[in-house]
Amino acid sequence: AGVLLTASAVTAVFGGIGLVETQIVGQTAPQLIAIYPVLSLFIGGLLAVGGFLLVLTKYPTKPQYALLCMVLAGWILYPTVMPGQGYYNPLGYLLVLSLPAIIAYIVWTDARGVLQSIRLQTTPKLVGIVAGLLMCVFFAFSAGTMSIKPDSGLNAPTSAFIIPYNVASPLVVWPAVEWYFPSIPFTGYLSVGSFLLMAILGGLTGLNAAIVTQQWSGSESVSATPLFSGSLAASGATACCCCAPAFYGALSVLFGTAVTPVYWSFMIPSSPVGSTFFAASVLLLLWSIVRATGASAGDACAVAPSE
């Protein structure tokens, strides 16, 4: 079963990469820019307020949940609040670097039991590592940081190169390395920021996959286990969320240039669409991991019953 699942996952990942590589680039100018700031303020405000209300009403001893929602809201709001002048602002770096720290703290404090049990079992650990790496690869191609279909034209490079580079994503400017190998063909870049994104999404996805594998191997009827279903659903939904540009790839193959507004909604930095999908991915995966610990250890993530 493990071999079959691994083969299926590899096939799905490379099939998704092929789909992303065939997407149509938007040719017309973006038309919905005016609504992006309003949409960003609405979504970011809703997430921040929702985090505080969740802590106040359900998890009063877990302020880190509200802090996580605040940081994710900051990711959504930052391009709108700091348009064109936030690429080197310390606040942007603080938002990006604080996210993995908060996630690591929540996983360590609320899911330590699951981590320790997975560490002692070989199969769940290996499945988690493979799933995390596959998610990183899929995300890299889906987000456009890597491609097997380099641009061609009059000014396109004709020889291989590896050069230092600066990338203004996520949120701020990060040092990066860009490469181009026309004989393969393979092009792309890796920045400090993109590495952090892949580490966050790949790590959380790998943990969920390891939890699912552990539950599968330890339960006679996994289909009847709500925890198993929840972890699997969260992992599947997150595969769509964090690699949201692949959604445009599928639409462009089916409908052509008619879906150009969807293309621009992912490409324009002021658009909240990409950051909203990312925030949803983090929340889904983290919720699934914490829920796994709660179900296996007497709902450890819950507080004492309300009076």
mmCIF file with all atom_site columns, C-alpha atoms in Angstrom, residues 100 191-202:
data_model
loop_
_atom_site.group_PDB
_atom_site.id
_atom_site.type_symbol
_atom_site.label_atom_id
_atom_site.label_alt_id
_atom_site.label_comp_id
_atom_site.label_asym_id
_atom_site.label_entity_id
_atom_site.label_seq_id
_atom_site.pdbx_PDB_ins_code
_atom_site.Cartn_x
_atom_site.Cartn_y
_atom_site.Cartn_z
_atom_site.occupancy
_atom_site.B_iso_or_equiv
_atom_site.pdbx_formal_charge
_atom_site.auth_seq_id
_atom_site.auth_comp_id
_atom_site.auth_asym_id
_atom_site.auth_atom_id
_atom_site.pdbx_PDB_model_num
ATOM 1  C CA . PRO A 1 100 ? 7.909  29.758 10.800 1.00 0.00 ? 100 PRO A CA 1
ATOM 2  C CA . SER A 1 191 ? 15.770 32.648 -2.649 1.00 0.00 ? 191 SER A CA 1
ATOM 3  C CA . VAL A 1 192 ? 15.819 32.729 1.122  1.00 0.00 ? 192 VAL A CA 1
ATOM 4  C CA . GLY A 1 193 ? 12.140 33.675 1.080  1.00 0.00 ? 193 GLY A CA 1
ATOM 5  C CA . SER A 1 194 ? 11.067 30.923 -1.312 1.00 0.00 ? 194 SER A CA 1
ATOM 6  C CA . PHE A 1 195 ? 13.066 28.406 0.727  1.00 0.00 ? 195 PHE A CA 1
ATOM 7  C CA . LEU A 1 196 ? 11.136 29.465 3.846  1.00 0.00 ? 196 LEU A CA 1
ATOM 8  C CA . LEU A 1 197 ? 7.831  29.041 2.004  1.00 0.00 ? 197 LEU A CA 1
ATOM 9  C CA . MET A 1 198 ? 8.775  25.569 0.821  1.00 0.00 ? 198 MET A CA 1
ATOM 10 C CA . ALA A 1 199 ? 10.032 24.631 4.285  1.00 0.00 ? 199 ALA A CA 1
ATOM 11 C CA . ILE A 1 200 ? 6.745  25.735 5.879  1.00 0.00 ? 200 ILE A CA 1
ATOM 12 C CA . LEU A 1 201 ? 4.436  24.037 3.394  1.00 0.00 ? 201 LEU A CA 1
ATOM 13 C CA . GLY A 1 202 ? 6.614  20.987 2.857  1.00 0.00 ? 202 GLY A CA 1
#
